[in-house]
Coordinates of C-alpha atoms in Angstrom, one line a residue:
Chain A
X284 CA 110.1 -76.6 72.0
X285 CA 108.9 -77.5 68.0
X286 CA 105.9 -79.7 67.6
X287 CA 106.7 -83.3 66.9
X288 CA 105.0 -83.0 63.8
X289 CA 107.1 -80.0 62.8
X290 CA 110.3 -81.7 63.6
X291 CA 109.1 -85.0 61.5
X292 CA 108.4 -83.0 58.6
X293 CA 112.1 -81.4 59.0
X294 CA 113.8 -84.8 59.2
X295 CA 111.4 -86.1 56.5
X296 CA 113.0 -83.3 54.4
X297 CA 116.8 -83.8 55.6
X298 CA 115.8 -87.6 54.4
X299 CA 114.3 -86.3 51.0
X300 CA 117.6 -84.5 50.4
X301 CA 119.7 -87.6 49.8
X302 CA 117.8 -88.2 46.9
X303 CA 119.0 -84.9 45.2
X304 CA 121.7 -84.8 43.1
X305 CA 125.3 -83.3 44.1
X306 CA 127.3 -80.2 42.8
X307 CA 129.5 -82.7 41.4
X308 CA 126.8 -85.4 40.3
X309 CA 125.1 -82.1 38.0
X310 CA 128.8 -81.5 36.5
X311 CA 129.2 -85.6 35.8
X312 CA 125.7 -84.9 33.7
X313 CA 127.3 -81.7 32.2
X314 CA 130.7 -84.0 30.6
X315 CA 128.4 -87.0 29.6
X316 CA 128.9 -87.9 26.2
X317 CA 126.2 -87.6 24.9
X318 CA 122.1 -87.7 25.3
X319 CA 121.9 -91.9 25.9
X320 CA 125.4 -91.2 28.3
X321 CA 123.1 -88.9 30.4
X322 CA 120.0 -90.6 30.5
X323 CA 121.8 -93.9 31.3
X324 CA 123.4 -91.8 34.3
X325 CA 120.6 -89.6 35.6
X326 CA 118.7 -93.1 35.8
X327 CA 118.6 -93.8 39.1
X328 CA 117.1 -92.6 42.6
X329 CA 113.5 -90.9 41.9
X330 CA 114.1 -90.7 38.5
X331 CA 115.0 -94.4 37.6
X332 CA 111.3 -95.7 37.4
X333 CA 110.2 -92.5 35.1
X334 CA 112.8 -92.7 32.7
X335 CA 112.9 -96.5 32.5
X336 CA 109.0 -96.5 31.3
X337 CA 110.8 -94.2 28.1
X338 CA 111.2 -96.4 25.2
X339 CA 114.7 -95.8 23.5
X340 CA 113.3 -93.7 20.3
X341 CA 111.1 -91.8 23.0
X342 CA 114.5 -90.8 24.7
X343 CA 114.7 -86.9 23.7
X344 CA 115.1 -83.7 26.0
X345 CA 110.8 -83.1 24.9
X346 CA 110.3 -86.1 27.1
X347 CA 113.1 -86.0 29.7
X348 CA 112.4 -82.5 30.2
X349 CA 108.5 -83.4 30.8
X350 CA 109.4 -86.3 33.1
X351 CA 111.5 -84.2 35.1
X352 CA 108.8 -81.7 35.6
X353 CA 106.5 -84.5 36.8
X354 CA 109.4 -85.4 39.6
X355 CA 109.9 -81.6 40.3
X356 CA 105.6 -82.0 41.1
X357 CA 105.3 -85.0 42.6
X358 CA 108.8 -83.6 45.1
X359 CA 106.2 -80.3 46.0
X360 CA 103.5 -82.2 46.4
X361 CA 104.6 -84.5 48.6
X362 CA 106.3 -81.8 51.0
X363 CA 102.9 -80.5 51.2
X364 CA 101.2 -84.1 52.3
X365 CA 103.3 -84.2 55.0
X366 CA 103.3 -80.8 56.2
X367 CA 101.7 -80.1 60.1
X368 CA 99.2 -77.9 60.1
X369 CA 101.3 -74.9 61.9
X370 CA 102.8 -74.4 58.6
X371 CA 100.9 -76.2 55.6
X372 CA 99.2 -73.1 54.8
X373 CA 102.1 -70.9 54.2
X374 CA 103.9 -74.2 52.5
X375 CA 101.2 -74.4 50.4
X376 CA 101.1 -70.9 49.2
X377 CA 104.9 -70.7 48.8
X378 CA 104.1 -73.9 46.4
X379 CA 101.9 -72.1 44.2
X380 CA 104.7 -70.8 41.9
X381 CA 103.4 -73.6 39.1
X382 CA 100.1 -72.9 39.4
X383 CA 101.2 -69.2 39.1
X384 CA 103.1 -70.1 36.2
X385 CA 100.4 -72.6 34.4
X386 CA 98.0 -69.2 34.5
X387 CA 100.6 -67.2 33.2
X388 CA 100.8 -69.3 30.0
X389 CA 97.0 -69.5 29.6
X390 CA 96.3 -65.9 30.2
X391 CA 99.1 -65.3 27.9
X392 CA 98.1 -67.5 24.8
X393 CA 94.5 -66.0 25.4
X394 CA 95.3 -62.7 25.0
X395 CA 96.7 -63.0 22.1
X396 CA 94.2 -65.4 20.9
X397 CA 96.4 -68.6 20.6
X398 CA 95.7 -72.2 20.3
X399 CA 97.2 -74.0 24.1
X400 CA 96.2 -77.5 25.1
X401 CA 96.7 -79.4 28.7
X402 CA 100.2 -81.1 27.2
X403 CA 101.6 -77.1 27.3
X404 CA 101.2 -76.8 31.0
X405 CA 102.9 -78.2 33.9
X406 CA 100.7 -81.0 34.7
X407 CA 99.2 -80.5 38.4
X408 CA 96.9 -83.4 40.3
X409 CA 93.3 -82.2 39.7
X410 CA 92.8 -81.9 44.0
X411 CA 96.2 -79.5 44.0
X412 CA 94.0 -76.3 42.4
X413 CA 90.4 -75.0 42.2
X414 CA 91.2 -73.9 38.9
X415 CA 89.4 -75.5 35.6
X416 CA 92.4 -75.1 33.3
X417 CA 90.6 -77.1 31.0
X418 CA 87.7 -74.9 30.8
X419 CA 89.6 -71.5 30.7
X420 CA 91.8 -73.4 27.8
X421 CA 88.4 -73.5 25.6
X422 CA 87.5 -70.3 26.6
X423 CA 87.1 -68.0 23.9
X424 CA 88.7 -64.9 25.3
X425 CA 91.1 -63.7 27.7
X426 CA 87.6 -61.9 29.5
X427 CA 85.8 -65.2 29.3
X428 CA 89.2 -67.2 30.6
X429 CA 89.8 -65.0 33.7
X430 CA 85.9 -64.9 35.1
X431 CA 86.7 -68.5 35.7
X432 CA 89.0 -67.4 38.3
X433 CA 85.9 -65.5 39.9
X434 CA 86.2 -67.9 43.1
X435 CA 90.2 -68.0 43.0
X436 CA 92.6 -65.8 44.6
X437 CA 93.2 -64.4 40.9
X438 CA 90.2 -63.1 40.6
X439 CA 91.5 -59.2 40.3
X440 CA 93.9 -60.1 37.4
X441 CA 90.8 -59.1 35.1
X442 CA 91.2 -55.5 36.4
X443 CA 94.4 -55.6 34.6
X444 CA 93.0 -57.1 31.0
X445 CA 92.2 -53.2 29.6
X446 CA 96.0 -51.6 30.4
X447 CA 97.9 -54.9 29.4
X448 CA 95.6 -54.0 26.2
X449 CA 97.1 -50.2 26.4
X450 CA 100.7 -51.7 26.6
X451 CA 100.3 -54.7 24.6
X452 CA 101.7 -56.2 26.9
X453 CA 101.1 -59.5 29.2
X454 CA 103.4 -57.3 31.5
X455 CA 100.8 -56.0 33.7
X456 CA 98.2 -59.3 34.3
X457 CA 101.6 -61.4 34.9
X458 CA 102.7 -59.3 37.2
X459 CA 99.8 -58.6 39.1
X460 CA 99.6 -62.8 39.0
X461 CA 103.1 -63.0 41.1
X462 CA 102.1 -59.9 43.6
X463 CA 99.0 -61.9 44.2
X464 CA 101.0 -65.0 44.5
X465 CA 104.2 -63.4 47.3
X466 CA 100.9 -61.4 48.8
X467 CA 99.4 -64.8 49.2
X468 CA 102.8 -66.4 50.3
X469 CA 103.1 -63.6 53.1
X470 CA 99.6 -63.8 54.4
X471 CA 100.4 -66.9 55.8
X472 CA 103.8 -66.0 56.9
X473 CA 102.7 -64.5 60.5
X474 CA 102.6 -67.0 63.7
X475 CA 105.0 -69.6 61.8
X476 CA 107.6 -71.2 63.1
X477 CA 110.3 -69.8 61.8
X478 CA 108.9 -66.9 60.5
X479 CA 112.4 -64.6 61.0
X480 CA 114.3 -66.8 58.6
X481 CA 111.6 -67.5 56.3
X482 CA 110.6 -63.7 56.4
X483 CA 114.3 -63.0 55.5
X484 CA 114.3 -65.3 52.8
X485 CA 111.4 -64.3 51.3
X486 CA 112.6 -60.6 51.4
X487 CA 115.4 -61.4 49.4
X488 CA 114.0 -63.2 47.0
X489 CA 111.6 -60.8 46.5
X490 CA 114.7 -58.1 46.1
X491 CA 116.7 -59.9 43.9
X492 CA 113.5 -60.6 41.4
X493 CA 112.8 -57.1 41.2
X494 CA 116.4 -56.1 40.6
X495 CA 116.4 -58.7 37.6
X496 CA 113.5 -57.4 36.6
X497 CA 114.7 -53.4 36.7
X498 CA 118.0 -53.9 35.5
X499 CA 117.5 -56.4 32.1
X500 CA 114.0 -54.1 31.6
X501 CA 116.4 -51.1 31.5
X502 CA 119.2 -53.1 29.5
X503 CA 116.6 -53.9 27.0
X504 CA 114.9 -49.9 26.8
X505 CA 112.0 -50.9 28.4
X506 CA 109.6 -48.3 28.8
X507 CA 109.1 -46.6 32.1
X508 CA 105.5 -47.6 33.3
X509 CA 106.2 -50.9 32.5
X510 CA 109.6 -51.6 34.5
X511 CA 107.4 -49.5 37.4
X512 CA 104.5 -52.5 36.8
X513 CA 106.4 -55.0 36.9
X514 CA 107.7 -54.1 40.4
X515 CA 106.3 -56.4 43.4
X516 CA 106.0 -55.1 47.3
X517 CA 107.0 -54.8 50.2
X518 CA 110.7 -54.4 49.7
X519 CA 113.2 -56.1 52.1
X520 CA 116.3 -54.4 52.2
X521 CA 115.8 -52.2 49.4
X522 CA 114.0 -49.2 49.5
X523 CA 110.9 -47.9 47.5
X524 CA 112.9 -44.2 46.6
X525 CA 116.2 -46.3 45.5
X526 CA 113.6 -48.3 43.6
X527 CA 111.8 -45.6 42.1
X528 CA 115.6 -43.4 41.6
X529 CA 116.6 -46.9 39.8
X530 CA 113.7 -47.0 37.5
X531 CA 114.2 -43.1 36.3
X532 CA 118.0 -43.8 35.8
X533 CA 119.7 -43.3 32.6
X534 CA 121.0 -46.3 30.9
X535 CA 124.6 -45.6 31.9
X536 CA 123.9 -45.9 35.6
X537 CA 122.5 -49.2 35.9
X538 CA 125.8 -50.6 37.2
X539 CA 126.2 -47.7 39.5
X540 CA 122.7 -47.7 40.7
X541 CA 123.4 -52.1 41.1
X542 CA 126.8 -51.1 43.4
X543 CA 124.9 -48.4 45.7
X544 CA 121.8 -51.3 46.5
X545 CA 122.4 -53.5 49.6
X546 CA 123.1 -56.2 47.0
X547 CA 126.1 -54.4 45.9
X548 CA 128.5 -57.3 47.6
X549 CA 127.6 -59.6 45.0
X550 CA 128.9 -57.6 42.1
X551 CA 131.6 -60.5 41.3
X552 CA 128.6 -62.2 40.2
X553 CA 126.3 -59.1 38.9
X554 CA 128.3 -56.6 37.4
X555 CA 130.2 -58.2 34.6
X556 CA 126.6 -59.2 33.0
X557 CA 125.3 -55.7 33.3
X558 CA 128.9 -54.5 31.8
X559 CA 128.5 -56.9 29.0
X560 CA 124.2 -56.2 28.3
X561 CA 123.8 -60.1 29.1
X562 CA 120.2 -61.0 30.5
X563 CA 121.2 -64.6 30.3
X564 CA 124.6 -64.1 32.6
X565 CA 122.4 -61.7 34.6
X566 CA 119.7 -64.3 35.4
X567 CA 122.2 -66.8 36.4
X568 CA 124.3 -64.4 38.3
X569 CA 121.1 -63.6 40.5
X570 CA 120.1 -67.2 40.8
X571 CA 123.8 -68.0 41.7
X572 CA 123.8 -65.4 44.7
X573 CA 120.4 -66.9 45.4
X574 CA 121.2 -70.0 46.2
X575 CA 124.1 -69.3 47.8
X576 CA 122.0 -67.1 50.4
X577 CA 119.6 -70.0 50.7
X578 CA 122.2 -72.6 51.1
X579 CA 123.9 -70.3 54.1
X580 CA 120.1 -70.4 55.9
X581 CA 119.8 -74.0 55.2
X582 CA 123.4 -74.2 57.0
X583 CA 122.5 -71.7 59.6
X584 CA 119.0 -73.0 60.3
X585 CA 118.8 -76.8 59.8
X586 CA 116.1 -77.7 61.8
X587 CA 114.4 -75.4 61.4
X588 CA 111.7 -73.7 57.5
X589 CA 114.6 -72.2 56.5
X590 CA 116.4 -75.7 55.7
X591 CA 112.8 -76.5 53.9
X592 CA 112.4 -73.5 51.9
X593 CA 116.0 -74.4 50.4
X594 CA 115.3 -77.9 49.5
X595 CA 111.8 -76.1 47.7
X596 CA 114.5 -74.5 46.0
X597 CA 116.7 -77.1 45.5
X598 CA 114.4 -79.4 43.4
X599 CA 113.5 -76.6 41.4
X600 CA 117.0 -75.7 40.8
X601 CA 117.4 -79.9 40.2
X602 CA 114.7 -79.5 37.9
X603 CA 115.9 -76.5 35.6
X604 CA 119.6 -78.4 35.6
X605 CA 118.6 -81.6 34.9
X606 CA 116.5 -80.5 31.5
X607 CA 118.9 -77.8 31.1
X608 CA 121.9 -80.6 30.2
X609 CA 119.3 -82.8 28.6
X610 CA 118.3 -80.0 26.0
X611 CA 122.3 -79.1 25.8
X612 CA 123.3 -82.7 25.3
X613 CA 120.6 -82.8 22.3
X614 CA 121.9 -80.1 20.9
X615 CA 125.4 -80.6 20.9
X616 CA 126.0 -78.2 23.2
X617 CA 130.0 -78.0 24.9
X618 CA 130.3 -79.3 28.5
X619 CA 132.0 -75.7 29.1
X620 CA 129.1 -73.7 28.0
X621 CA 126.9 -75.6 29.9
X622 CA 128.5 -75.4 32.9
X623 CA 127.8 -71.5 32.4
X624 CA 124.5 -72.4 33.3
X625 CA 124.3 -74.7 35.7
Chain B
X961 CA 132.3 -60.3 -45.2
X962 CA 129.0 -61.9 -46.4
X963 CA 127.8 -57.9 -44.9
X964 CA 129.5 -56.9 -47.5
X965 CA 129.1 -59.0 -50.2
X966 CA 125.7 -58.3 -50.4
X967 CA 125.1 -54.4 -50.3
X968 CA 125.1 -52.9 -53.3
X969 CA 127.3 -49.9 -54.2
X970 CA 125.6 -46.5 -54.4
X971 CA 125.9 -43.0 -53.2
X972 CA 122.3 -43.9 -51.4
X973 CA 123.5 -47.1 -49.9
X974 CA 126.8 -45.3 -48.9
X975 CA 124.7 -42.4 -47.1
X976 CA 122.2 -44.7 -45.2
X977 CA 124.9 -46.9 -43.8
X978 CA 127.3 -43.5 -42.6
X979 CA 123.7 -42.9 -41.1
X980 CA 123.4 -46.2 -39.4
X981 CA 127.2 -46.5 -38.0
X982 CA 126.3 -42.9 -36.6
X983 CA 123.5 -43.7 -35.4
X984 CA 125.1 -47.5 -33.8
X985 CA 128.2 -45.1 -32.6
X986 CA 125.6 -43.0 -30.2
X987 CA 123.6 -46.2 -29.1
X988 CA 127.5 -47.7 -27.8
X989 CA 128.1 -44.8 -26.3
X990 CA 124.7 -44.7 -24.1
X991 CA 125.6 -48.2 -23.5
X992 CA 128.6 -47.4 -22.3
X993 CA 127.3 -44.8 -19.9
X994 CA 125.2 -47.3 -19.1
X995 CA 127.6 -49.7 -18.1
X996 CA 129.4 -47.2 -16.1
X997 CA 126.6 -46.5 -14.0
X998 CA 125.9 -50.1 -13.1
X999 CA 129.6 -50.5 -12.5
X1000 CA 129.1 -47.5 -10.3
X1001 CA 126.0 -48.7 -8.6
X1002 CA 127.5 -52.3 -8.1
X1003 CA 130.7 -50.8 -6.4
X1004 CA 128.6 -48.6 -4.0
X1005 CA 126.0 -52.0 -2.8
X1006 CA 129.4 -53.7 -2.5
X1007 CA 130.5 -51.4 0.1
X1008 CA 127.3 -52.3 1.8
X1009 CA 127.2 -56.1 1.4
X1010 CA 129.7 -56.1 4.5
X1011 CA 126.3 -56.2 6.5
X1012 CA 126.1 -59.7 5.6
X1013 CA 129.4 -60.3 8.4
X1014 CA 126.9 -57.9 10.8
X1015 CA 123.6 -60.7 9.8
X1016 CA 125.4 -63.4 10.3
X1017 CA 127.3 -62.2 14.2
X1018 CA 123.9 -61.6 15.1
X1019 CA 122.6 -64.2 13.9
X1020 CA 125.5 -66.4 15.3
X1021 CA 124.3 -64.5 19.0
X1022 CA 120.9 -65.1 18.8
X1023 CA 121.4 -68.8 18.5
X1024 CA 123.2 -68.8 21.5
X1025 CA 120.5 -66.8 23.0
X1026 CA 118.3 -69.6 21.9
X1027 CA 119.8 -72.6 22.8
X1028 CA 120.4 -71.0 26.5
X1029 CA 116.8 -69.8 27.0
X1030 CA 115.9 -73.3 25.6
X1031 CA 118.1 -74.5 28.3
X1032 CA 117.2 -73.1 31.0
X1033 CA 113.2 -73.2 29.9
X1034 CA 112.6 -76.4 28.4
X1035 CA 111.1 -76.3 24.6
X1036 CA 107.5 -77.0 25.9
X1037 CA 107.7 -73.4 27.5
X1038 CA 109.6 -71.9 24.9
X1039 CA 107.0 -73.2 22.6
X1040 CA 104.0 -71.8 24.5
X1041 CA 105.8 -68.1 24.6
X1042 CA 106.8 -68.6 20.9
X1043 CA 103.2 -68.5 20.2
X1044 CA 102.4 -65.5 21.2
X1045 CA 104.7 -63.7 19.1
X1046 CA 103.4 -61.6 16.5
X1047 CA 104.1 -60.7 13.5
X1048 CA 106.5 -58.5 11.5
X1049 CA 105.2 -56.4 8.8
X1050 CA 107.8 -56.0 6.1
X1051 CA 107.1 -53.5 3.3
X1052 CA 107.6 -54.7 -0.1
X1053 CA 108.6 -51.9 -3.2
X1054 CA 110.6 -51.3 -6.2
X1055 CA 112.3 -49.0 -7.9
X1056 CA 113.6 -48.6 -11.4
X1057 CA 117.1 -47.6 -12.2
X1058 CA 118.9 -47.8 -15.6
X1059 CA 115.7 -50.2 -16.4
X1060 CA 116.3 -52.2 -14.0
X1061 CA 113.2 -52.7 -11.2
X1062 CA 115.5 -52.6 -8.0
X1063 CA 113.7 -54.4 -4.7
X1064 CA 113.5 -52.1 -2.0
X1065 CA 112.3 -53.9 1.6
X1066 CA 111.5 -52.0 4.6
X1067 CA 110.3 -53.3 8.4
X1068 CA 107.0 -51.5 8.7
X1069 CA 106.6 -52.8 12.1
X1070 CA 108.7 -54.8 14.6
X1071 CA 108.0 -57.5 16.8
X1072 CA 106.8 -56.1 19.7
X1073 CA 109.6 -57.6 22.2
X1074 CA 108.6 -55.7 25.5
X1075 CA 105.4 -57.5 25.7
X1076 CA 107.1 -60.4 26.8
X1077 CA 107.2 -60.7 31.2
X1078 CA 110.3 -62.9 31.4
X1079 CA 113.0 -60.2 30.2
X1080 CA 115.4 -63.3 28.9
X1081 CA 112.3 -64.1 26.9
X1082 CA 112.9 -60.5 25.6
X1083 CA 116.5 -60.3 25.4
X1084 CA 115.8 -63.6 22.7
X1085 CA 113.3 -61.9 21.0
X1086 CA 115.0 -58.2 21.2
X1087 CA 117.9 -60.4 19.5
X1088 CA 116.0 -62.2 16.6
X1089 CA 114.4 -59.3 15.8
X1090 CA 117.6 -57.5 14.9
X1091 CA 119.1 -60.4 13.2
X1092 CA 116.0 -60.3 11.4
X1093 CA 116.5 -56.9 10.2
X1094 CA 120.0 -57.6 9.2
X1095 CA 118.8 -60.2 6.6
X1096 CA 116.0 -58.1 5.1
X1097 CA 118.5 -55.5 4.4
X1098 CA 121.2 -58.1 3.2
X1099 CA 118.6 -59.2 1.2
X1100 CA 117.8 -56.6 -0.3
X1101 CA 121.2 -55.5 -0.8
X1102 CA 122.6 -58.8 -2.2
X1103 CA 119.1 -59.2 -4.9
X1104 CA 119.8 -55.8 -6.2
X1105 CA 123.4 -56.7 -6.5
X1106 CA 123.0 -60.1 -8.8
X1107 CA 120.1 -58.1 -10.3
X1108 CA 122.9 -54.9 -11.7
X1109 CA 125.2 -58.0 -12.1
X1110 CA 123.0 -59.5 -14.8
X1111 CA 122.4 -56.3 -16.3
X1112 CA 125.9 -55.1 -16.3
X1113 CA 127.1 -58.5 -18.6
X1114 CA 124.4 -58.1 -20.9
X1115 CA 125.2 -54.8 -21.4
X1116 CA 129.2 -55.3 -21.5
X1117 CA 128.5 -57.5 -24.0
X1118 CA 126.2 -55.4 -26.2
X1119 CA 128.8 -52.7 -26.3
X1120 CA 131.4 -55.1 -27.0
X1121 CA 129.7 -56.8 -29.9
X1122 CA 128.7 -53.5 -31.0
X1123 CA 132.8 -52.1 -30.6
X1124 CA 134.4 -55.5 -32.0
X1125 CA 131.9 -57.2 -34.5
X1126 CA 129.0 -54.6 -35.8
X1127 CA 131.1 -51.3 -36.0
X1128 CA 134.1 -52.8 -37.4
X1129 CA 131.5 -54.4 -40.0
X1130 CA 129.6 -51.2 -41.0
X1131 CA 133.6 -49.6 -41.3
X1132 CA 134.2 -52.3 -43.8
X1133 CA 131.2 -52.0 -45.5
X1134 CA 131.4 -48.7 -46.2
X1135 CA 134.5 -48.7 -47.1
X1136 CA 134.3 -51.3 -49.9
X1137 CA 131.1 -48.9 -50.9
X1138 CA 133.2 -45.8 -51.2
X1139 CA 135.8 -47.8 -53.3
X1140 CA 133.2 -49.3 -55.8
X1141 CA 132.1 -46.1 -56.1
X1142 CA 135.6 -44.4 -56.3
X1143 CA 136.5 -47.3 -59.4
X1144 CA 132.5 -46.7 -60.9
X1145 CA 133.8 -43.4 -61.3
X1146 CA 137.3 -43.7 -62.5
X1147 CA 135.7 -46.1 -65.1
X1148 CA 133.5 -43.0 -66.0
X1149 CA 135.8 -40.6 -65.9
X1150 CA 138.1 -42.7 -68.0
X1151 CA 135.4 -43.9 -70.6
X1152 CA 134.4 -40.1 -71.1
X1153 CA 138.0 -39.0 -71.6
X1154 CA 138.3 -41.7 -74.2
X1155 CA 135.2 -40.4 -75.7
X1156 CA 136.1 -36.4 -75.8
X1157 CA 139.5 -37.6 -77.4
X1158 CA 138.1 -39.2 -80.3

């Protein structure tokens, strides 16, 4: 028998997904005429009150895109505020992606000693993190900015400072960022409710990033150490030798080496972007297979995490599509191509 | 001819102006040489210049590139990783052929793409870079082209003012000398027949 508390937050979240926006709602935005056509249709439901605080000459996909970030927060957020205890700890550390991403944009302007101010991060409450991103925006180095993160779960990305240095490359301290972050995420996967499905779809998550990430690094000639770097653990259904085997493969093989992985079903979706060298059609080919894998466990388990981790998802996925079509829409952009993204 | 009109006839007039058109005959010559190799030179870049169709594909695919990763990342992202791209080191020299100080541009170093984490982030800037490469070398290319171009008309039309006005001239010239000259001495002959007859 589920807590009370666990099943409230489940219906809350079976509630919160009315407000989302349909398959065919997204592809109404896609054939909108133009910007004003879409803002005048994406304003209603949680985004109505936002938007209508836009003057009309402040109506541009800058300001649409930030306002939908601000609903994608305020979504989180609130997911976490009601949350039982049995699993706010893991919900909170699965959360953590944009506060993952925020230090990956700091760390990143620091080390190569760029100006960044608050308005380039996603804006986060001030009680969401311990982190000062104010102060390690004014800090003077990249060294300086990461002893801030002394008390932080981040604190080891300063162990990675002197071989991003050797690469020039942010490589190294962003990846080390995300293994903290799924390290994190599983810590507080054990004794959930749960914990099967969620396990499972963690696993492939984690699968399907690191193939992305090994087969455009090896598309683009990447060099070796860091493809191998950029690789986070444990595996789920793939394996650390076809990993490794993968990462030493010639060019030539990477389609082969794609077919031969337990991912190799989803080649309808996979192997005409590695065929044609496109990271764009290879990101949104792993993103489609994605979400179709999470929306089979939302299906499968409904009241149950796994119906939560997909609507965690599905804002995010809201998010990216809503400011996708905004940006398209300002820049002329043809309802077919878009589509292609969506 | 007002050329002619106003040299006077003499065998020292005659034999500094056979000296000049001799000399004017060489200097069309090396012009025309000249104007061969330019002609050659042009034809050669225009067989290159076709990299202008290569500039502008990928140029044409790297704003695509752009306006997808802008897409899919919003600009206030794109901006922030924009930012941290460096710079590209582009090596500036000439060289002089036929006279001519001929721009030769080089990429000393290239944005360093793998740095970037997101590899779509990559693929964009893997993309630019190239394009940018392509328009340094049309660039090149197409200056040293309008550069020969302007040197090949003012030499075409040196050697054809030299073949159609000044050589035709100096013939003339020295013909009328050699005829004065011819009469002066006729005259003379004449003048010192009538003489040895009386």
């Amino acid at each position: 028998m589920k807590p009370a508390s666990y099943l409230y937050l489940i219906t809350r979240v079976h509630g919160l997904s009315t407000h989302l926006f349909s398959d065919d709602d997204i592809r109404g935005f896609a054939r909108a005429r133009d910007l004003n056509a879409f803002v005048e249709a994406v304003s209603k439901g949680d985004y109505a009150e936002k938007i209508g605080l836009l003057s009309r000459e402040a109506i541009n996909a800058r300001n649409l895109n930030r306002v939908f970030s601000e609903i994608y927060v305020d979504r989180l957020l609130y997911i976490l505020k009601v949350a039982p205890q049995s699993v706010d700890k893991f919900l909170d550390a699965y959360t953590r992606k944009v506060e993952v991403e925020n230090l990956k944009r700091i760390l990143g302007a620091k080390f190569y000693g760029l100006e960044l101010s608050m308005d380039d991060l996603i804006q986060l409450p001030r009680t969401y993190s311990v982190i000062n991103y104010q102060a390690m925006l004014e800090a003077e180095s990249v060294d300086d900015a990461v002893t801030l993160l002394m008390y932080s779960v981040y604190r080891g990305v300063g162990n990675y400072i002197q071989v991003s240095r050797e690469y020039n490359s942010t490589v190294p301290m962003e990846a080390f960022l995300d293994k903290v972050y799924y390290r994190n995420v599983y810590k507080f996967l054990s004794g959930i409710p749960d914990e099967d499905v969620v396990r499972s779809i963690l696993g492939v998550e984690v699968d399907l990033r690191n193939l992305y990430f090994v087969i455009s690094y090896k598309l683009l000639d990447a060099p070796q150490n860091l493809i191998e770097e950029s690789i986070i653990r444990p595996f789920y259904r793939l394996g650390e030798e076809y990993i490794n085997g993968f990462i030493r493969a010639g060019k030539d093989a990477i389609l082969d080496n794609f077919l031969a992985s337990p991912y190799g079903w989803a080649s309808d979706k996979i192997a005409p972007a590695i065929e044609a060298g496109s990271i764009a059609d290879l990101e949104h080919g792993i993103h489609s297979v994605y979400i179709g894998f999470l929306r089979e466990m939302a299906t499968r388990n409904a009241l149950g995490l796994g119906y939560i981790m997909w609507y965690l998802n599905a804002i995010y996925y809201e998010y990216r599509n809503l400011t996708s079509i905004a940006f398209a829409k300002e820049l002329g952009v043809e309802e077919e191509d878009i589509k292609l993204i969506l | 001819m007002s050329f002619v009109s106003g040299v006077s006839a003499s065998p020292g007039v005659l034999l500094a102006l056979r000296d000049q058109l001799n000399f004017i005959i060489k200097g069309k010559e090396i012009l025309e040489m000249k104007r061969d190799r330019l002609a050659g030179e042009i034809n050669r870049l225009l067989g290159e210049v076709k990299i202008r169709g290569d500039m502008e594909r990928e140029l044409r695919e790297a704003y695509s590139l752009l306006v997808q990763v802008l897409m899919r990342i919003g600009y206030k992202n794109l901006r922030t990783i924009a930012k941290s791209v460096g710079y590209m080191d582009i090596k500036f020299s000439t060289e002089m052929v036929m006279g001519i100080n001929l721009v030769r541009l080089g990429v000393e170093r290239s944005v360093e793409y793998t740095s970037f984490y997101e590899p779509l982030i990559q693929a964009l800037a893997k993309k630019l870079n190239e394009a940018f490469k392509y328009m340094v070398k049309t660039a090149e290319i197409e200056n040293n082209i309008e550069m020969l171009a302007l040197e090949l008309m003012s030499t075409s039309r040196k050697v054809n003012s030299l073949e159609k006005i000044v050589i035709p001239q100096y013939r003339e010239t020295i013909r009328y000398v050699e005829e004065r000259l011819m009469e002066d001495a006729l005259g003379e002959f004449v003048r010192t027949k009538h003489i040895v007859s009386r």
